[in-house]
Coordinates of C-alpha atoms in Angstrom, one line a residue:
X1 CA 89.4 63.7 73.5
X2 CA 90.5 67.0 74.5
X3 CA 90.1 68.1 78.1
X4 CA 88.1 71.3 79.1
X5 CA 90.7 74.6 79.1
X6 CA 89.7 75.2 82.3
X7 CA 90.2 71.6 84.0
X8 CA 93.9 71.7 82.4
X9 CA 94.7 75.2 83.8
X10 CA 93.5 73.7 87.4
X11 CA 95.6 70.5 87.3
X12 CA 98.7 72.4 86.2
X13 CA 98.2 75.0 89.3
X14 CA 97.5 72.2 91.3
X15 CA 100.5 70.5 90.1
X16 CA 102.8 73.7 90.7
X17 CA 101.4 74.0 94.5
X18 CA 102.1 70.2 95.1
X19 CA 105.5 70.7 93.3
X20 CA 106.5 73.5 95.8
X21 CA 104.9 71.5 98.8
X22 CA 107.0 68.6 98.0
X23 CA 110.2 71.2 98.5
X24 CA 109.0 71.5 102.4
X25 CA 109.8 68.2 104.7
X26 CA 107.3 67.1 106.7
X27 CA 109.0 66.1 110.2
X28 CA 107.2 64.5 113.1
X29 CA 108.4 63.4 117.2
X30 CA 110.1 60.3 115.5
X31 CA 112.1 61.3 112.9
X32 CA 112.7 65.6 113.7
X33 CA 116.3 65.0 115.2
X34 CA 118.1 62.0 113.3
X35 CA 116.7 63.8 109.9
X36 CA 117.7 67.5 110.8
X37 CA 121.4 66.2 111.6
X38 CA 121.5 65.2 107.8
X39 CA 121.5 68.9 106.2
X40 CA 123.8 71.3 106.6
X41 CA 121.3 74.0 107.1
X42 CA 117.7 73.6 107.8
X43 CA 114.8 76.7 108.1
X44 CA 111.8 74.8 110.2
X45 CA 108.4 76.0 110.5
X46 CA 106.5 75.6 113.8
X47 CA 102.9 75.8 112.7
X48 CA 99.0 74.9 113.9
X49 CA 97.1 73.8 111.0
X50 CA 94.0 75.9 112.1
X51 CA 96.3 79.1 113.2
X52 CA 95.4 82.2 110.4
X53 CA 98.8 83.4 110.2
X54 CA 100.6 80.1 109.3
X55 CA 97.9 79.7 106.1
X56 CA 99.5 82.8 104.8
X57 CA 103.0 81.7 105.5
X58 CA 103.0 78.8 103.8
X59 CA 102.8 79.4 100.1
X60 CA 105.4 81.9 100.4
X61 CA 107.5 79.3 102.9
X62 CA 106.9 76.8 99.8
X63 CA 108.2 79.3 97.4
X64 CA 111.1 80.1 99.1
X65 CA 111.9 76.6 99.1
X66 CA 111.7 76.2 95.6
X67 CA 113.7 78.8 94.8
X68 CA 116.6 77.7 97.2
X69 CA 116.7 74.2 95.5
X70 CA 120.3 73.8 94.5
X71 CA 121.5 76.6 96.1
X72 CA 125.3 76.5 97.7
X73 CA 125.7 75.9 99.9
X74 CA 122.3 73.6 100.6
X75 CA 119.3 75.1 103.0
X76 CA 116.9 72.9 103.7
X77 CA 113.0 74.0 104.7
X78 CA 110.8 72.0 106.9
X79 CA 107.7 71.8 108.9
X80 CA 106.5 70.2 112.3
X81 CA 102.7 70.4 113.0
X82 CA 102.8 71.2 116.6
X83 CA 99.2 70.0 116.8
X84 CA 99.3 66.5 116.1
X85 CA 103.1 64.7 114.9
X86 CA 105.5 66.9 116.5
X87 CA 104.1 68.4 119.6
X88 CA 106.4 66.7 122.0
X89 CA 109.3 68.5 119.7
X90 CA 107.5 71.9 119.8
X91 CA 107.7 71.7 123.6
X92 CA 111.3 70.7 123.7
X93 CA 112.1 74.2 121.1
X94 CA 109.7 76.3 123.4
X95 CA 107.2 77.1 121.0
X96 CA 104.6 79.1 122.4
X97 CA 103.1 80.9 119.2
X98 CA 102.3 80.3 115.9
X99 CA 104.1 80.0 113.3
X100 CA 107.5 79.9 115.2
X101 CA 110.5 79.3 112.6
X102 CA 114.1 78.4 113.8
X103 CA 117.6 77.9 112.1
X104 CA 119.0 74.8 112.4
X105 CA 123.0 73.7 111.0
X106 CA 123.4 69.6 110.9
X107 CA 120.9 69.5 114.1
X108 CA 121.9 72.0 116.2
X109 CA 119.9 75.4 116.5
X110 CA 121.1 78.1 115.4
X111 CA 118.7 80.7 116.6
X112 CA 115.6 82.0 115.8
X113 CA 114.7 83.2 112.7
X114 CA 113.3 86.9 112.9
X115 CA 113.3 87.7 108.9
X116 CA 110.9 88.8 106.2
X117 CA 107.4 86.3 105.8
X118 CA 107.2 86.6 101.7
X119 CA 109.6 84.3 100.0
X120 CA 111.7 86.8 98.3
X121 CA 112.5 88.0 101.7
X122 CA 112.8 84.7 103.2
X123 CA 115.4 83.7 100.5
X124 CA 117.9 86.2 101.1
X125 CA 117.8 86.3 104.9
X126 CA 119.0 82.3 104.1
X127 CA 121.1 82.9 101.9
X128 CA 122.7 85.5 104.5
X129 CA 122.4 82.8 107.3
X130 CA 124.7 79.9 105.3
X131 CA 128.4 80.3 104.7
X132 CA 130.8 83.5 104.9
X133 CA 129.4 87.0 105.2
X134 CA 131.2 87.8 102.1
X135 CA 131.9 85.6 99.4
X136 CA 135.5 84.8 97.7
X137 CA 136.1 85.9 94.4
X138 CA 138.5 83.6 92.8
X139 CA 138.6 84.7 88.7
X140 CA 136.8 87.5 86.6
X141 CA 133.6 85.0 85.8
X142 CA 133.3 84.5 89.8
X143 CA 132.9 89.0 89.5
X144 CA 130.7 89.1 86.5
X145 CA 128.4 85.9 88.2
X146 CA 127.7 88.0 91.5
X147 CA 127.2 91.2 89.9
X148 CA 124.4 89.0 87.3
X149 CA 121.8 90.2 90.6
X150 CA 118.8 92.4 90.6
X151 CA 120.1 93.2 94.4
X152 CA 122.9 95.6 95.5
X153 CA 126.1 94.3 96.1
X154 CA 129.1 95.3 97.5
X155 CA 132.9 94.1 96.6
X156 CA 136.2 94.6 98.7
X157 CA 139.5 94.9 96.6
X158 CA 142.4 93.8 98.9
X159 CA 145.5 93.3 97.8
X160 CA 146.7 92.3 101.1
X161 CA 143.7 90.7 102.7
X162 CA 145.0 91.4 106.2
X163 CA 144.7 95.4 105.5
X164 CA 142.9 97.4 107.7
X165 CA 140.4 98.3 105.2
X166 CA 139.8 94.5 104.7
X167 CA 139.1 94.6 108.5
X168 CA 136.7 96.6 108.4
X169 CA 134.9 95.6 105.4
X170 CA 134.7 91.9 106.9
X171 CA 133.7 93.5 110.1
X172 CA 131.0 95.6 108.5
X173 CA 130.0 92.4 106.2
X174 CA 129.4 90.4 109.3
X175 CA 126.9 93.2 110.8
X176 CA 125.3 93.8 107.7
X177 CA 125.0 89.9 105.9
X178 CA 121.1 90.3 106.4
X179 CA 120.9 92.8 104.1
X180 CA 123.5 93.4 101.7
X181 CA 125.6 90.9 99.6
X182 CA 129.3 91.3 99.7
X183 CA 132.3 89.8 98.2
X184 CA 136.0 90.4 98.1
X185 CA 139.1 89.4 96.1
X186 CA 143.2 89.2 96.2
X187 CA 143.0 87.7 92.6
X188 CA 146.0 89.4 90.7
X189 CA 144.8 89.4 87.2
X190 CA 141.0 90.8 89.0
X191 CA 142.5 93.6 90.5
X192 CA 144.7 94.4 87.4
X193 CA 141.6 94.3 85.1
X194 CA 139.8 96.5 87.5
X195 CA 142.3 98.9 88.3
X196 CA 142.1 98.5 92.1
X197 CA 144.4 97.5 94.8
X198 CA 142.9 98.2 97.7
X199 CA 139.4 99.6 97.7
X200 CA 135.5 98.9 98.5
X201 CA 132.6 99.5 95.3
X202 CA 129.4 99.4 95.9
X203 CA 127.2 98.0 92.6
X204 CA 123.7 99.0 91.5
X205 CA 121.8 95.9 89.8
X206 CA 121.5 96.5 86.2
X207 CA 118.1 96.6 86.9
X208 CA 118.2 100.0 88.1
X209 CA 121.0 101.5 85.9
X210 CA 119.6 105.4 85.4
X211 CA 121.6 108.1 83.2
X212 CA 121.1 110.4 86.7
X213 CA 123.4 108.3 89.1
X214 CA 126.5 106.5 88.9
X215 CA 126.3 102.5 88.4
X216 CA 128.7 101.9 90.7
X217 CA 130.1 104.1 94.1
X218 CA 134.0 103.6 95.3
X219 CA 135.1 104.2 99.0
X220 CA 136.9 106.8 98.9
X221 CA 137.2 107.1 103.0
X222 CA 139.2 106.1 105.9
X223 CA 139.5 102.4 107.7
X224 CA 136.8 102.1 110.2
X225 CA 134.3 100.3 110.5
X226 CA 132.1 103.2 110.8
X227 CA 133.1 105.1 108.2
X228 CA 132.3 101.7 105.8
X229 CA 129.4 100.8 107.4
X230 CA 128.2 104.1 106.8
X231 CA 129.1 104.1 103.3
X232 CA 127.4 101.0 102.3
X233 CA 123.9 102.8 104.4
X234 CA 124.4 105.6 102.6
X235 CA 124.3 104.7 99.0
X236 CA 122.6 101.6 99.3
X237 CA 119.6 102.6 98.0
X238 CA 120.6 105.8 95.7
X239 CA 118.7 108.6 95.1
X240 CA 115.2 106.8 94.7
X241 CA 114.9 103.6 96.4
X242 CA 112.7 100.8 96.1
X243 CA 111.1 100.8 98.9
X244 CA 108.7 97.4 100.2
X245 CA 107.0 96.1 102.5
X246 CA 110.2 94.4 104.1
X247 CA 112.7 97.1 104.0
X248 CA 110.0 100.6 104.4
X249 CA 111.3 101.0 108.1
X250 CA 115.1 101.8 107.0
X251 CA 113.5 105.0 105.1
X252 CA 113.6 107.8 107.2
X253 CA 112.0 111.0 107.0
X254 CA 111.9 113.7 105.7
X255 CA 110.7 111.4 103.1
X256 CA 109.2 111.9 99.7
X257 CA 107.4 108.3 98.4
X258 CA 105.8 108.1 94.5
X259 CA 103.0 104.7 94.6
X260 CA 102.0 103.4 91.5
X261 CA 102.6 99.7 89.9
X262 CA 106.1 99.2 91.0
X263 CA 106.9 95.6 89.1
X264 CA 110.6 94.7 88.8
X265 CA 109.1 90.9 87.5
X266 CA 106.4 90.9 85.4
X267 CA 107.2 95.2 84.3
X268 CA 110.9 96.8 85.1
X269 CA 110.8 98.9 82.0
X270 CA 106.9 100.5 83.0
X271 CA 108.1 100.6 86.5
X272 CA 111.7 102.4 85.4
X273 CA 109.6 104.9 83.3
X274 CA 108.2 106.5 86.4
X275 CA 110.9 105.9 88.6
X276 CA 113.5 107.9 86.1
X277 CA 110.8 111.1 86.3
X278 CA 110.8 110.9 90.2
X279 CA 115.0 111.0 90.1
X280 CA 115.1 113.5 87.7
X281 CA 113.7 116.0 90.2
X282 CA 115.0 114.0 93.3
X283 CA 119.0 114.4 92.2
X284 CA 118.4 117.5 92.8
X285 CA 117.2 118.0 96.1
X286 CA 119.7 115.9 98.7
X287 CA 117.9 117.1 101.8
X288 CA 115.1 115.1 100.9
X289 CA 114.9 110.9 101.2
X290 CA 112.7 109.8 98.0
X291 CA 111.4 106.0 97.3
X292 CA 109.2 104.6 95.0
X293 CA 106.5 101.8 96.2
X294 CA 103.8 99.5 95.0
X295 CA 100.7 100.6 95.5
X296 CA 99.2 97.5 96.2
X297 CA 101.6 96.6 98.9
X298 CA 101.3 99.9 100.8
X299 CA 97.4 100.5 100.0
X300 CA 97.2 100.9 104.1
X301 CA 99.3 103.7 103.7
X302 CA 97.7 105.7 101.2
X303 CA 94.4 105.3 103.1
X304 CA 96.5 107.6 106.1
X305 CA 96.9 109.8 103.8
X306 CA 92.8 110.2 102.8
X307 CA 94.1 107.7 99.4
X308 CA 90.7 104.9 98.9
X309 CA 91.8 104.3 95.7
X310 CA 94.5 105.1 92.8
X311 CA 93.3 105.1 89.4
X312 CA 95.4 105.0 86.0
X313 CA 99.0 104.2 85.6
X314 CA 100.5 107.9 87.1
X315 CA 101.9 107.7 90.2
X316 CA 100.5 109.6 93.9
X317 CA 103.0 110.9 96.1
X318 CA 102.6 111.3 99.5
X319 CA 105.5 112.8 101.8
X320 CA 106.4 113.4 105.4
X321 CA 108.8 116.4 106.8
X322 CA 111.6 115.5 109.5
X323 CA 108.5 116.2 112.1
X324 CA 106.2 113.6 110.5
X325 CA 103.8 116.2 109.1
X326 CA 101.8 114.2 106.3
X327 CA 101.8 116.3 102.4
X328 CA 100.2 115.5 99.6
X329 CA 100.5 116.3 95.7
X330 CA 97.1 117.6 94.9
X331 CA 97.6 117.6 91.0
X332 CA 98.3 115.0 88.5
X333 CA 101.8 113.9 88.5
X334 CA 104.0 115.3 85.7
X335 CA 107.6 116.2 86.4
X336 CA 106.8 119.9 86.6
X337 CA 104.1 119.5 89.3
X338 CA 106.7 116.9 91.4
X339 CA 108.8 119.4 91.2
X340 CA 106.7 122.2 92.2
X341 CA 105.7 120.0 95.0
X342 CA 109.0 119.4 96.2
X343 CA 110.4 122.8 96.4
X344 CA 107.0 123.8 98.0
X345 CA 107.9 121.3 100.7
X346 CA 111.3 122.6 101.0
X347 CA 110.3 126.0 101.7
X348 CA 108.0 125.2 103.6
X349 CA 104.9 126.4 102.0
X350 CA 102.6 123.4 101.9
X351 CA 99.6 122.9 104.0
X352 CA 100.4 119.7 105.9
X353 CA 97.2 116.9 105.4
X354 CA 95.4 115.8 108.7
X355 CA 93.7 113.0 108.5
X356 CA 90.5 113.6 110.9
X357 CA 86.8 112.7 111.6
X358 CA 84.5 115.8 111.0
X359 CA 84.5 118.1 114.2
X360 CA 81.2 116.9 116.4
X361 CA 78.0 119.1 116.1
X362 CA 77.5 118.1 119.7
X363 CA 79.8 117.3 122.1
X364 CA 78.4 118.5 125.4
X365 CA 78.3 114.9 126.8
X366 CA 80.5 114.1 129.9
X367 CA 83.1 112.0 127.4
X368 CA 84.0 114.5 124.8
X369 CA 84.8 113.2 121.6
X370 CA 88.3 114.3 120.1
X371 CA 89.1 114.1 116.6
X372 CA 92.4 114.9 114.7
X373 CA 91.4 118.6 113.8
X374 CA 89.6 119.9 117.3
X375 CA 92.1 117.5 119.5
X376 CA 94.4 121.0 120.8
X377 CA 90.8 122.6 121.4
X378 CA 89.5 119.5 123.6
X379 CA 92.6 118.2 124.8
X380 CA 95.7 119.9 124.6
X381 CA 94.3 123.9 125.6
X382 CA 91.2 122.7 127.7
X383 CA 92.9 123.9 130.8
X384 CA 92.0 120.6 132.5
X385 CA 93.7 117.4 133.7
X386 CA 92.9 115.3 130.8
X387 CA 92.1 111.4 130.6
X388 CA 92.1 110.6 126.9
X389 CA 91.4 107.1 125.2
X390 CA 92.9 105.9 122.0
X391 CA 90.4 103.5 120.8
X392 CA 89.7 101.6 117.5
X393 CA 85.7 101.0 116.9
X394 CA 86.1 97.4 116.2
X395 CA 88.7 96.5 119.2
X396 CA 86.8 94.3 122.0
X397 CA 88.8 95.9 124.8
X398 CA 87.7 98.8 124.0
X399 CA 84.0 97.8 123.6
X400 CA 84.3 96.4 127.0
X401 CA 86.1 99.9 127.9
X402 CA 83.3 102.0 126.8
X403 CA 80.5 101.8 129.4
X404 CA 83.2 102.2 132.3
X405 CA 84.8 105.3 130.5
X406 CA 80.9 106.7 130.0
X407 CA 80.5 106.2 133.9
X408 CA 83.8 107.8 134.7
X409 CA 82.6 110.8 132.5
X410 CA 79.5 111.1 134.6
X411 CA 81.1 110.4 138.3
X412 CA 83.4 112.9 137.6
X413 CA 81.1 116.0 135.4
X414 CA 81.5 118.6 138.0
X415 CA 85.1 118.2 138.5
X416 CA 88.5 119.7 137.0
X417 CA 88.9 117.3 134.8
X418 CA 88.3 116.0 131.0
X419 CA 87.5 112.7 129.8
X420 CA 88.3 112.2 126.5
X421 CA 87.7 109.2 123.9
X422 CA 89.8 109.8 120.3
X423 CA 89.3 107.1 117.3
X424 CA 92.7 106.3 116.4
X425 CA 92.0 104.4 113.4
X426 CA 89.7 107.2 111.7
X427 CA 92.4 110.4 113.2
X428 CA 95.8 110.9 113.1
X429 CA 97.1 110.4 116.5
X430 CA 99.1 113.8 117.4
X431 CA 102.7 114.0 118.9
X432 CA 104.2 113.3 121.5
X433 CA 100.8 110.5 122.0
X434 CA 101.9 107.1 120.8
X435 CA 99.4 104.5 120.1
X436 CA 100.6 100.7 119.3
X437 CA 98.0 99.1 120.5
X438 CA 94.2 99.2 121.5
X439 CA 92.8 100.6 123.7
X440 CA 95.9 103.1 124.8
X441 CA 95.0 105.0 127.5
X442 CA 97.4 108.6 128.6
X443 CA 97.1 111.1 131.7
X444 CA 97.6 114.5 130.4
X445 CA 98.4 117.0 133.9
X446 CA 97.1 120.6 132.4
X447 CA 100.2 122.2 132.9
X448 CA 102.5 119.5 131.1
X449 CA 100.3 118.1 128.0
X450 CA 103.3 118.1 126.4
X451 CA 104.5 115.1 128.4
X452 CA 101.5 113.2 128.7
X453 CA 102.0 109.9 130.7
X454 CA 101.1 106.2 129.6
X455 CA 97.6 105.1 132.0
X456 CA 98.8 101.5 132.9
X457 CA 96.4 101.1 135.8
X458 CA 93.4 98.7 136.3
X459 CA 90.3 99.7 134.2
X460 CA 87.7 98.9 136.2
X461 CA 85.1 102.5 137.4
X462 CA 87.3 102.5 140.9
X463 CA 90.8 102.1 139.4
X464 CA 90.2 105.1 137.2
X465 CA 89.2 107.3 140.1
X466 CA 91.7 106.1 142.8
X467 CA 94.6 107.2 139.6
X468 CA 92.6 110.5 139.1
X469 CA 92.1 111.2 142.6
X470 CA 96.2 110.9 143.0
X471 CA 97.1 112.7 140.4
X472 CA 94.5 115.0 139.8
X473 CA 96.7 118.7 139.9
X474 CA 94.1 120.2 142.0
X475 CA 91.6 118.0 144.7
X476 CA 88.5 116.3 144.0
X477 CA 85.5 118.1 145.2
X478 CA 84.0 114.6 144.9
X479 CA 86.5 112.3 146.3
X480 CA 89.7 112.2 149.0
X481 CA 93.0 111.8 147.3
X482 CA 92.8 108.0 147.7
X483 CA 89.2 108.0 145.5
X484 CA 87.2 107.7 148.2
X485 CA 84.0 109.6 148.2
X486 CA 83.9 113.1 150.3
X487 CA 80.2 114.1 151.6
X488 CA 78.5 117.1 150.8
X489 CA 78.1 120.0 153.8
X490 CA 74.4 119.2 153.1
X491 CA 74.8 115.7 153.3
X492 CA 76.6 115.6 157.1
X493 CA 74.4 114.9 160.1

């Protein structure tokens, strides 16, 4: 009898997650220390079965246990539910917060592990973690083995391995391990067959081999550890770098990003199509940092940029000069209109895009409402002392914020001063204002709004008017410079 396709497609994916389950070890109270002193390396997981963020850690933790099987030298993954089995052991590691992963080598903690959450990520941070920063290459196959990688990697020839160059490269692989993959060799025959003696070459995966860059950079500098350091920084990512979710904060503007279906698994040649237009225009233009990145994974990104949706296969590009000023390529992509687009923004002819709420029909209230494209007409040019909230709609704090801030606006109508309330979530948040958080609250003096000043105080009716009253640039008509309340002449005996 033949089973239903649809039953035998859910018992083989059931079978796969159990598979990669089976990869994690389960460790409790009883067994967390004598069993950790058996493997060489050991990632553990911290978790609370009912905690949001662990739920989304674990499939990739399985993963990234799966794909480590067999690797050398060995690293081991594991788990303690802090909640039930192991809770006396996740008070003896200090966990406060969930999940919480540490390293451990043959027991013994290494430290904590501050890496990548998605298993791709996971896996190399490990593989960093275990063994030497830079791995020995003993015979040609050891060469061709670690260049067989869809990552960068970078190789020290050292005829003499005590050189000063072979200093700093170790010094430089040490402080870099995280992120790069090295390797270095004194092999004879090696260094004949490659014609070096005493150099550094950075290697491009074959992945990303283009007729518009070099495969492969040599160091061509001096011996420091600088100058290595910022070699290997330098090229690491040539001219168009794939840019994710794990490494997008080592792209620095003025940056120049193309989003489309970036797929190096399941479509490197479809994602190399679009990727070889953007360098064709990019190798050109050095000033300029350019990346490519999955729209998918950066979807939050293009909604900053006014982006609900992409449609087809062609890819959007969004940019930002050294200032952060947001630009957009209004036209369909084709290499002609990239190119357009760039030496537009070069010149500095494009109109940067603000993200903003429409401008209020009415805003006479006694909390003004700033938004992205009236915020130097309410704020910054208002000629006030300005109190300004940086809210999100659905933040509770801020909910809770909101009548107090509406009082404050009324208590204080008839003075020299603005309250101001500014979405951050619906606006882009002008500079020098920083908002990380919600609600984020800043004192703006009217003669220095370029150096607003981070409200930390209480945020109850009375805290806000004891600060105001302080540092109000002119005094209160309504209140003493310690916020208390002054009497009218009409109200005095």
């Amino acid at each position: 009898m033949m089973l239903p396709k649809i039953f035998v497609f859910v018992s083989l994916l059931f079978l796969n997650v159990y598979a990669s389950e089976s990869d994690v070890l389960e460790l409790t109270d009883d067994d967390f220390t004598d069993e950790l002193k058996r493997h060489e390396n050991a990632l553990v997981m911290f978790y609370a079965p009912w905690c949001g963020h662990c739920k989304r850690l674990k499939p990739e933790y399985a993963k990234a246990a799966e794909l480590l099987i067999g690797n050398d030298p060995p690293i081991t993954f594991a788990k303690v539910d802090c909640t039930e089995s192991g809770k006396e052991t996740c008070n003896k590691h200090s966990v406060s917060g969930y999940p919480t992963l540490k390293i451990f080598a043959n027991g013994d903690l290494v430290g904590d592990y501050n890496g990548p959450r998605e298993a791709p990520g996971i896996v190399k941070y490990m593989k960093a973690q275990v063994g030497p920063a830079s791995k020995e290459l003993v015979s040609e196959d050891c060469l061709k083995s670690f260049l067989d990688s869809n990552d960068v990697g970078v190789v020290g020839y050292f005829e003499k391995d005590d050189s000063p160059l072979s200093a700093a490269f170790h010094a430089v692989s040490k402080k870099l391990r995280e992120k790069v993959r090295f390797a270095h060799t004194s092999n004879k025959k090696l260094l004949e067959k490659e014609g070096l003696s005493n150099n550094i070459v950075l290697y491009r995966p074959k992945i990303l081999h283009n007729k518009f860059e070099a495969n492969s950079v040599k160091y061509e500098d001096g011996d420091s550890i600088n100058d290595v350091n910022n070699f290997i920084t330098q090229n690491y990512f040539g001219i168009v770098g794939v840019r994710t979710r794990d490494n997008s904060a080592e792209f620095k503007n003025p940056l120049i990003v193309a989003y489309y279906s970036v797929d190096y698994v399941k479509n490197p040649k479809g994602t190399n199509y679009w990727r070889n237009r953007i360098l064709k225009v990019a190798k050109d233009y050095p000033t300029f940092n350019f990346a490519i990145s999955s729209k998918d994974d950066f979807q939050h990104e293009l909604n900053d940029f006014g982006i609900d949706f992409v449609k087809g296969d062609k890819p959007v590009v969004l940019a930002k000069d050294a200032q952060g000023q947001k630009f957009v390529l209004k036209e369909e992509f084709s290499v002609d209109n990239f190119e357009k687009f760039v030496k537009a923004l070069e010149a500095g002819e494009l109109e940067p895009y603000l993200k903003s709420e429409p401008i209020p029909e009415d805003n006479n209230g006694n909390v003004k409402v700033a938004v992205a494209k009236n915020f130097d007409e309410i704020v910054t040019n208002n000629n006030k002392d300005t109190l300004i909230e940086f809210y999100a709609p659905w933040c509770g704090h801020c909910k809770k914020l909101a009548p107090v801030f509406d009082e404050l606006g009324d208590k204080l109508a008839n003075e020299d001063v603005e309250i101001v309330k500014f979405d951050a979530t619906a606006n882009d948040v002008p500079a020098p204002y920083e908002v990380r958080g919600f609600p984020t609250l800043f004192w703006a003096p009217k003669d220095s709004k370029n150096e607003p000043i981070k409200y930390e105080g209480g945020r109850e009716l009375e805290d806000f008017i004891k600060y105001i009253a302080k540092h109000s640039t002119n005094a209160l008509k309504g209140y003493d410079r310690k916020g208390k309340a002054v009497k009218a002449k009409n109200e005095e005996l």
